[in-house]
């Protein structure tokens, strides 16, 4: 059956759409034409004859120019220039390690939480795991493999990748953009920043990328190039979505956050800016599902440049060290210390015989500047000190018991391994002493020397009211309060006295130094009124 065409204009409800003379596109055309008319258009000369800007030849020319401007600019030229510097990195783990059952071998690199276990969960087989980690003991004597990315930084074969890509690897191979495969040697690694330097033998004219010297701005374009899922040579685009991110991987976290799709296998690959320079090294993704959800993290090029220079020179990274346990200055802590701003790094405990302790820095001091540069928070202090070479002299501005002072000290070298502090044995802490209530805190306290395993100093918490402010701040049974408002305490009476003094000074909270296990921290506890 043939249907008769319907003339929509004949229908009562239909109206021919009117063209708006002030649409965005035509407004741009009008502005362009007016700009080309000269001063006469603004009343400074004889007026020209009327021009139909929507049908004249001038309109056609302007229209073409506007179309050229509106056309999106691609990244093909940049990609063509930088892509040859990017490599795929393949690692093999020896058969001996493959045969070892991690459940029976505490030294195995595949222990839960170890770098290699995390690596293979990110970049292994289809389910993120190599054959030997897919349930049960690894058997069959098969070597394990994983893949990541990297990029050349010099024509003689030096390349950058992630530490977690090559850590523990028995053999490293790289494949270049033109499909050639080379064996690579690990020159050095730095677990704290997750950077590794490798060297490819067999060439002296490799295409290489330049590390950016500038800091990217939020909103800048970024191109991620790498080897996702073993596909190789893959380019994705996005923007810098945030900076200075702390993702809990270590004290030097200062990641660039990007929204360019990054997946398993992209680790160690470069993130380029529109100048074709490496702004960062892709190292982690936020992914509840295991795939890209648009949030990835890259190590800034400035950090990479500093670390790589040391790895190339000596295979390891040496960092400055002052020997303090630090924590952030929260608004409650700032109030209790009388600070106007919640800035600086609070010294929870100086390490015995460390540079800071020898220079006179004490628990409760706030480090506010290094060599005249203000310290925003504890992470910034760690990064600033860590970026300086051991043996350097530094000037620290410190708030000590309410007074500003300047302390000069010589940096030590950050130990490669952290000495574990022995935990106090609190197994008998509940024993004979019930303790004395401090109702306004919601704590029951007893002298530490009266409770087995609690030590000699301070007061031990024997009970915590679960509805109290102290419970909200993380106090728990067995913790030892060493100081309240900067004063040492030995019994519940000392605690009450310090709290009353803080109230007299109109403080909203009181600062306590608390020892939990083998470490101490400061906690600001709000004071109940009345």
XYZ file of C-alpha atoms in Angstrom:
530
model
C 0.000 0.000 0.000
C 1.467 3.370 -1.019
C 1.275 6.076 1.581
C 0.534 9.587 0.479
C 3.089 12.175 1.490
C 1.886 14.564 4.163
C 2.407 18.279 3.807
C 3.306 19.176 7.386
C 2.980 22.880 6.682
C -0.739 22.410 6.092
C -1.323 21.075 9.596
C -2.711 23.609 12.093
C -0.166 22.741 14.792
C 2.857 22.981 12.516
C 4.821 26.189 12.145
C 7.829 26.648 9.915
C 10.779 27.256 12.276
C 12.077 30.797 12.182
C 15.787 31.355 11.869
C 17.195 33.407 14.708
C 19.444 36.211 13.506
C 21.281 35.980 16.794
C 22.236 32.337 16.863
C 25.745 31.735 18.275
C 27.166 30.889 14.855
C 25.682 33.902 13.060
C 26.691 36.138 15.938
C 30.283 35.011 15.409
C 29.973 35.719 11.664
C 28.590 39.175 12.334
C 31.437 39.915 14.734
C 33.986 38.730 12.194
C 32.515 40.887 9.405
C 32.216 43.939 11.650
C 35.842 43.497 12.698
C 36.816 43.560 9.010
C 34.878 46.719 8.161
C 37.431 49.118 9.591
C 37.008 52.245 11.670
C 34.060 53.431 9.585
C 31.903 50.757 11.185
C 32.330 52.495 14.540
C 31.340 55.958 13.319
C 34.845 57.273 12.629
C 34.336 57.640 8.838
C 31.752 57.538 6.116
C 29.370 54.640 6.459
C 29.692 51.975 3.762
C 26.785 50.723 1.717
C 24.622 48.110 3.523
C 25.944 44.576 3.226
C 23.866 41.398 3.393
C 26.256 39.400 5.539
C 24.284 36.176 5.110
C 24.306 36.024 1.337
C 27.305 38.028 0.138
C 30.649 36.553 -1.071
C 32.219 37.989 2.067
C 29.924 35.775 4.114
C 31.093 32.647 2.259
C 34.740 33.490 2.958
C 34.109 34.220 6.632
C 31.995 31.090 6.934
C 34.884 28.972 5.649
C 37.283 30.648 8.075
C 34.952 30.045 11.007
C 34.583 26.396 10.001
C 38.387 26.034 10.051
C 38.551 27.547 13.543
C 35.710 25.381 14.822
C 37.240 22.152 13.535
C 38.839 20.206 16.486
C 42.616 20.069 16.451
C 43.864 16.470 16.694
C 46.957 15.028 18.353
C 48.260 13.107 15.338
C 51.341 15.281 14.860
C 52.343 14.972 18.524
C 51.714 11.232 18.586
C 53.731 10.704 15.431
C 56.650 12.471 17.080
C 56.597 10.869 20.564
C 55.161 7.382 20.072
C 58.456 5.810 18.822
C 60.054 6.558 22.231
C 57.525 4.372 24.093
C 58.313 0.696 24.746
C 56.478 -2.375 25.982
C 58.166 -4.064 28.957
C 57.901 -7.795 29.571
C 59.272 -9.467 32.715
C 59.933 -13.117 33.530
C 60.230 -14.660 36.959
C 62.591 -17.606 37.293
C 61.294 -21.178 37.470
C 62.642 -21.506 41.011
C 60.408 -18.691 42.187
C 57.545 -20.028 40.122
C 57.771 -23.442 41.772
C 57.895 -22.043 45.298
C 54.566 -22.026 47.064
C 54.037 -18.597 48.575
C 51.836 -20.092 51.275
C 54.852 -21.987 52.601
C 57.589 -19.480 51.826
C 57.615 -16.233 53.804
C 60.366 -14.802 51.601
C 58.434 -15.303 48.372
C 57.855 -12.103 46.377
C 54.245 -13.223 45.895
C 53.248 -12.770 49.518
C 49.999 -10.779 49.789
C 50.789 -7.097 49.559
C 54.281 -7.615 48.125
C 55.307 -5.565 45.048
C 55.232 -8.575 42.719
C 51.887 -9.788 44.038
C 50.409 -6.325 43.447
C 52.047 -6.185 40.016
C 50.618 -9.473 38.782
C 47.210 -8.665 40.169
C 47.321 -5.547 37.998
C 49.103 -6.751 34.914
C 49.023 -10.542 34.733
C 46.713 -12.751 32.687
C 43.091 -12.146 31.726
C 42.015 -12.115 35.354
C 45.021 -10.103 36.493
C 46.876 -13.146 37.809
C 49.612 -15.307 36.312
C 48.889 -19.051 36.051
C 50.607 -19.841 39.338
C 48.531 -17.365 41.304
C 45.095 -18.532 40.133
C 44.302 -20.560 43.197
C 46.359 -23.219 44.918
C 50.107 -23.787 44.808
C 51.999 -22.874 41.687
C 53.071 -26.002 39.903
C 54.439 -27.318 36.646
C 57.676 -25.339 36.909
C 56.436 -22.645 34.540
C 58.058 -19.238 34.648
C 55.708 -16.341 35.356
C 55.412 -13.319 33.087
C 53.919 -9.868 33.284
C 53.807 -6.772 31.120
C 54.082 -3.045 31.581
C 55.265 0.036 29.705
C 58.219 2.403 29.618
C 59.979 5.003 27.484
C 63.503 5.888 26.373
C 65.071 8.980 27.927
C 68.346 8.923 25.952
C 69.504 7.642 22.547
C 71.903 5.131 24.140
C 69.067 2.984 25.517
C 68.309 4.238 29.028
C 64.592 3.898 29.730
C 62.199 4.614 32.582
C 59.477 2.308 33.893
C 57.849 1.539 37.259
C 59.647 -0.236 40.059
C 56.660 -2.541 40.529
C 56.952 -3.596 36.866
C 60.531 -4.913 37.117
C 60.911 -5.579 40.854
C 62.036 -9.167 41.404
C 62.218 -9.882 37.671
C 64.677 -12.534 36.507
C 64.620 -11.265 32.919
C 63.452 -8.040 31.295
C 62.664 -7.635 27.598
C 61.453 -4.553 25.791
C 59.691 -4.222 22.454
C 60.031 -0.968 20.560
C 57.358 0.753 18.516
C 58.723 -0.762 15.293
C 58.397 -4.299 16.687
C 62.038 -5.001 17.591
C 62.776 -6.864 20.827
C 65.779 -6.225 23.090
C 67.031 -7.532 26.415
C 67.215 -4.900 29.135
C 69.200 -4.648 32.348
C 67.833 -3.100 35.533
C 70.195 -0.265 36.493
C 68.425 0.761 39.685
C 65.046 0.994 41.375
C 63.389 3.218 43.963
C 60.448 1.628 45.740
C 59.502 4.826 47.570
C 58.602 6.616 44.332
C 57.952 3.463 42.254
C 60.540 4.419 39.612
C 63.013 2.118 37.866
C 65.784 2.811 35.372
C 66.625 0.122 32.815
C 69.219 -0.019 30.024
C 68.698 -1.579 26.622
C 71.804 -2.945 24.933
C 72.210 -3.133 21.170
C 71.693 0.387 19.924
C 72.880 3.970 20.168
C 70.219 5.864 18.287
C 66.958 5.042 20.038
C 64.191 7.670 19.766
C 63.751 9.218 23.193
C 61.414 11.526 25.075
C 62.221 14.629 27.082
C 61.091 15.063 30.674
C 59.167 18.273 31.243
C 60.720 20.853 33.534
C 57.453 22.643 34.217
C 54.517 21.747 36.415
C 51.270 20.851 34.621
C 48.160 22.864 35.321
C 44.780 21.389 36.063
C 42.922 21.313 32.752
C 45.999 20.807 30.561
C 45.732 18.195 27.810
C 47.510 14.890 28.445
C 48.274 11.904 26.183
C 48.907 8.513 27.760
C 50.885 6.071 25.603
C 51.567 2.499 26.620
C 50.910 -1.212 26.477
C 47.433 -1.817 27.973
C 46.466 -5.483 28.144
C 49.577 -6.284 26.095
C 48.191 -4.510 23.031
C 51.159 -2.142 22.704
C 51.381 1.270 21.085
C 48.048 2.511 22.422
C 47.316 6.231 22.769
C 44.577 7.755 24.927
C 43.805 11.408 25.637
C 42.373 13.399 28.505
C 43.202 16.263 30.821
C 45.016 16.804 34.088
C 42.101 16.533 36.501
C 43.942 17.198 39.795
C 47.431 17.496 41.263
C 49.232 16.801 44.527
C 47.249 13.625 45.135
C 48.084 11.404 48.123
C 46.935 7.835 47.400
C 48.502 6.288 50.502
C 51.423 4.586 48.775
C 54.137 6.358 50.757
C 55.409 9.577 52.357
C 56.422 11.069 48.992
C 53.008 10.847 47.322
C 52.536 13.856 45.046
C 50.705 12.365 42.080
C 49.240 14.043 39.028
C 45.663 12.849 38.507
C 44.611 12.403 34.889
C 41.389 11.294 33.228
C 42.989 9.763 30.115
C 41.984 6.058 30.061
C 44.791 4.011 31.640
C 44.487 0.253 32.077
C 46.470 -2.817 33.096
C 49.792 -2.708 31.296
C 50.010 1.091 31.117
C 52.142 1.204 34.257
C 55.532 2.772 33.604
C 54.347 4.465 30.425
C 54.572 8.212 29.798
C 51.921 10.894 30.053
C 52.779 13.560 27.456
C 51.794 17.214 27.339
C 50.978 19.032 24.112
C 54.625 20.045 23.753
C 55.528 16.373 23.374
C 57.285 16.306 26.763
C 56.720 13.726 29.495
C 54.766 15.389 32.288
C 54.549 12.181 34.338
C 54.910 8.403 34.520
C 51.630 6.469 34.794
C 51.758 4.309 37.895
C 48.304 3.556 39.318
C 44.598 3.659 38.596
C 41.521 3.956 40.736
C 39.379 1.067 39.641
C 36.711 -0.843 41.573
C 36.302 -3.085 38.512
C 39.927 -3.504 37.419
C 39.446 -1.398 34.264
C 39.676 2.318 33.603
C 37.012 4.456 35.217
C 38.692 7.712 34.227
C 40.984 8.259 37.218
C 44.697 7.497 36.895
C 47.789 8.723 38.710
C 51.179 9.704 37.326
C 54.510 10.458 39.020
C 55.493 14.076 38.205
C 58.379 14.529 35.768
C 60.301 16.635 38.288
C 60.361 13.693 40.710
C 61.306 11.281 37.920
C 64.169 13.501 36.781
C 65.667 13.706 40.281
C 65.353 9.977 40.977
C 66.612 8.849 37.563
C 69.730 11.020 37.862
C 70.683 9.234 41.098
C 69.803 5.785 39.780
C 71.980 6.351 36.725
C 74.861 7.606 38.863
C 74.887 5.005 41.635
C 71.933 2.650 41.225
C 70.217 3.833 44.407
C 68.578 6.980 45.758
C 69.926 8.829 48.796
C 67.529 11.092 50.665
C 67.971 13.609 53.410
C 66.705 12.613 56.854
C 66.103 14.499 60.085
C 64.772 11.583 62.140
C 61.286 12.599 63.249
C 57.884 10.968 63.282
C 55.512 13.641 62.002
C 51.795 14.095 61.567
C 49.469 16.697 60.029
C 48.334 19.764 61.941
C 44.548 19.507 61.979
C 42.274 22.408 62.840
C 41.725 20.938 66.335
C 45.463 20.570 66.876
C 46.058 24.110 65.597
C 43.472 25.424 68.060
C 45.012 23.563 70.975
C 48.473 24.913 70.092
C 47.239 28.461 69.541
C 48.075 28.445 65.815
C 46.151 30.742 63.480
C 46.307 28.270 60.582
C 46.361 24.478 60.385
C 49.738 24.377 58.642
C 53.150 22.887 59.274
C 54.247 19.447 60.442
C 53.747 18.341 64.040
C 56.603 16.329 65.541
C 55.021 13.337 67.237
C 58.345 11.894 68.313
C 61.993 12.568 67.418
C 64.041 9.453 66.819
C 66.739 8.825 69.408
C 70.168 9.997 68.226
C 68.657 11.382 64.999
C 69.662 14.805 63.635
C 66.486 16.466 64.950
C 66.865 15.089 68.486
C 70.515 16.140 68.597
C 69.516 19.644 67.462
C 66.970 19.982 70.260
C 63.685 19.322 68.468
C 61.118 17.789 70.821
C 57.727 16.118 70.689
C 55.027 18.737 70.215
C 57.197 21.078 68.155
C 55.751 22.251 64.845
C 58.135 22.624 61.893
C 56.806 25.579 59.891
C 59.541 26.258 57.287
C 62.662 24.749 55.706
C 65.343 27.152 54.494
C 62.822 29.967 54.572
C 60.194 28.137 52.513
C 56.892 27.617 54.356
C 55.849 24.031 55.074
C 52.205 23.490 54.208
C 51.768 20.056 55.776
C 53.578 16.917 56.929
C 53.779 15.425 53.418
C 55.400 18.571 52.068
C 58.029 18.432 54.818
C 58.812 14.803 53.985
C 59.149 15.610 50.262
C 61.258 18.719 50.884
C 63.709 17.000 53.235
C 63.788 13.870 51.055
C 64.729 15.918 47.990
C 67.855 17.273 49.698
C 71.114 15.296 49.734
C 72.446 13.890 53.017
C 75.125 16.060 54.588
C 73.439 19.331 53.632
C 72.857 21.929 56.312
C 69.277 23.133 56.638
C 67.542 25.850 58.609
C 64.257 24.869 60.230
C 61.695 27.287 61.632
C 60.099 25.617 64.625
C 57.268 26.545 66.962
C 58.515 25.314 70.348
C 56.226 25.654 73.362
C 54.521 28.650 71.787
C 57.750 30.380 70.798
C 59.251 30.670 67.303
C 62.839 29.527 67.016
C 65.327 28.712 64.262
C 67.261 25.448 64.370
C 70.197 24.588 62.131
C 71.047 20.941 61.578
C 72.910 18.665 59.181
C 70.807 16.117 57.312
C 71.477 12.455 57.833
C 70.763 9.761 55.236
C 67.350 8.131 55.186
C 67.833 4.466 56.128
C 66.858 1.971 53.437
C 65.105 -0.133 56.034
C 63.047 1.118 58.936
C 63.949 -0.365 62.281
C 60.867 -1.874 63.821
C 60.049 -0.700 67.319
C 59.172 -3.413 69.777
C 55.532 -3.267 70.771
C 54.783 -3.089 74.437
C 53.376 -6.280 75.843
C 49.995 -5.262 77.131
C 48.680 -8.790 77.567
C 48.219 -8.268 81.310
C 47.072 -4.667 81.145
C 43.642 -5.389 82.520
C 45.077 -6.925 85.689
C 44.631 -5.643 89.181
C 44.159 -1.962 88.477
C 40.756 -0.756 87.341
C 41.809 2.875 87.042
C 40.152 6.196 87.793
C 37.345 7.665 85.715
C 37.759 10.979 83.899
C 34.087 11.357 82.930
C 34.366 14.438 80.705
C 36.840 12.558 78.505
C 35.048 9.226 78.661
C 38.258 7.494 79.792
C 39.274 5.383 82.748
C 42.968 5.838 83.520
C 45.610 4.230 85.685
C 49.310 5.000 86.232
C 51.260 3.146 83.572
C 53.724 1.769 86.121
C 50.858 0.026 87.915
C 49.831 -2.016 84.855
C 52.049 -4.817 83.633
C 53.506 -4.162 80.183
C 52.383 -0.516 80.009
C 55.813 0.947 80.727
C 56.929 3.455 83.335
C 55.737 6.747 81.870
C 52.272 8.219 81.522
C 48.812 6.858 82.271
C 47.330 3.806 80.627
C 43.753 3.718 79.349
C 41.923 0.833 80.947
C 38.438 1.622 79.615
C 36.904 3.838 76.914
C 33.300 5.023 76.828
C 32.229 4.054 73.266
C 30.014 7.178 73.034
C 32.726 9.610 74.105
C 34.761 12.117 72.098
C 37.862 10.117 72.994
C 36.427 7.025 71.326
C 35.657 9.072 68.215
C 39.307 10.178 68.146
C 40.541 6.569 68.140
C 41.536 6.066 71.784
C 41.475 2.428 72.805
C 42.184 0.286 75.802
C 45.930 -0.176 76.312
C 46.945 3.180 74.823
C 49.218 5.233 77.048
C 48.766 9.007 77.447
C 52.220 10.541 77.921
C 51.431 14.268 77.838
C 48.409 16.537 78.102
C 48.719 20.147 76.917
C 52.491 19.776 76.779
C 52.856 18.508 80.340
C 53.884 15.000 81.383
C 51.235 13.079 83.303
C 51.614 10.196 85.748
C 48.077 9.805 87.101
C 44.454 10.757 86.450
C 44.815 13.840 88.648
C 47.526 15.238 86.360
C 45.200 14.764 83.398
C 42.326 16.590 85.125
C 44.619 19.448 86.128
C 45.912 19.906 82.571
C 42.355 19.849 81.190
C 41.175 22.463 83.701
C 44.123 24.691 82.772
C 43.169 24.413 79.099
C 39.603 25.427 79.937
C 40.879 28.397 81.917
C 42.803 29.450 78.799
C 39.538 29.230 76.806
C 40.822 26.385 74.622
C 38.246 24.399 72.675
C 40.389 21.270 72.706
C 43.349 19.808 74.521
C 46.338 18.169 72.848
C 47.472 14.768 74.106
C 50.511 12.724 73.161
C 49.461 9.104 73.003
C 51.586 5.982 72.634
C 49.928 3.092 70.841
C 52.043 0.012 70.294
C 55.528 1.134 69.335
C 54.720 4.624 68.045
C 53.284 7.838 69.403
C 50.991 10.506 67.967
C 49.235 13.691 69.030
C 45.460 13.764 69.334
C 43.355 16.881 69.886
C 40.381 16.059 72.106
C 37.492 18.573 72.246
C 36.695 19.832 75.731
C 33.175 19.392 77.033
C 31.688 22.640 78.326
C 30.771 23.017 81.965
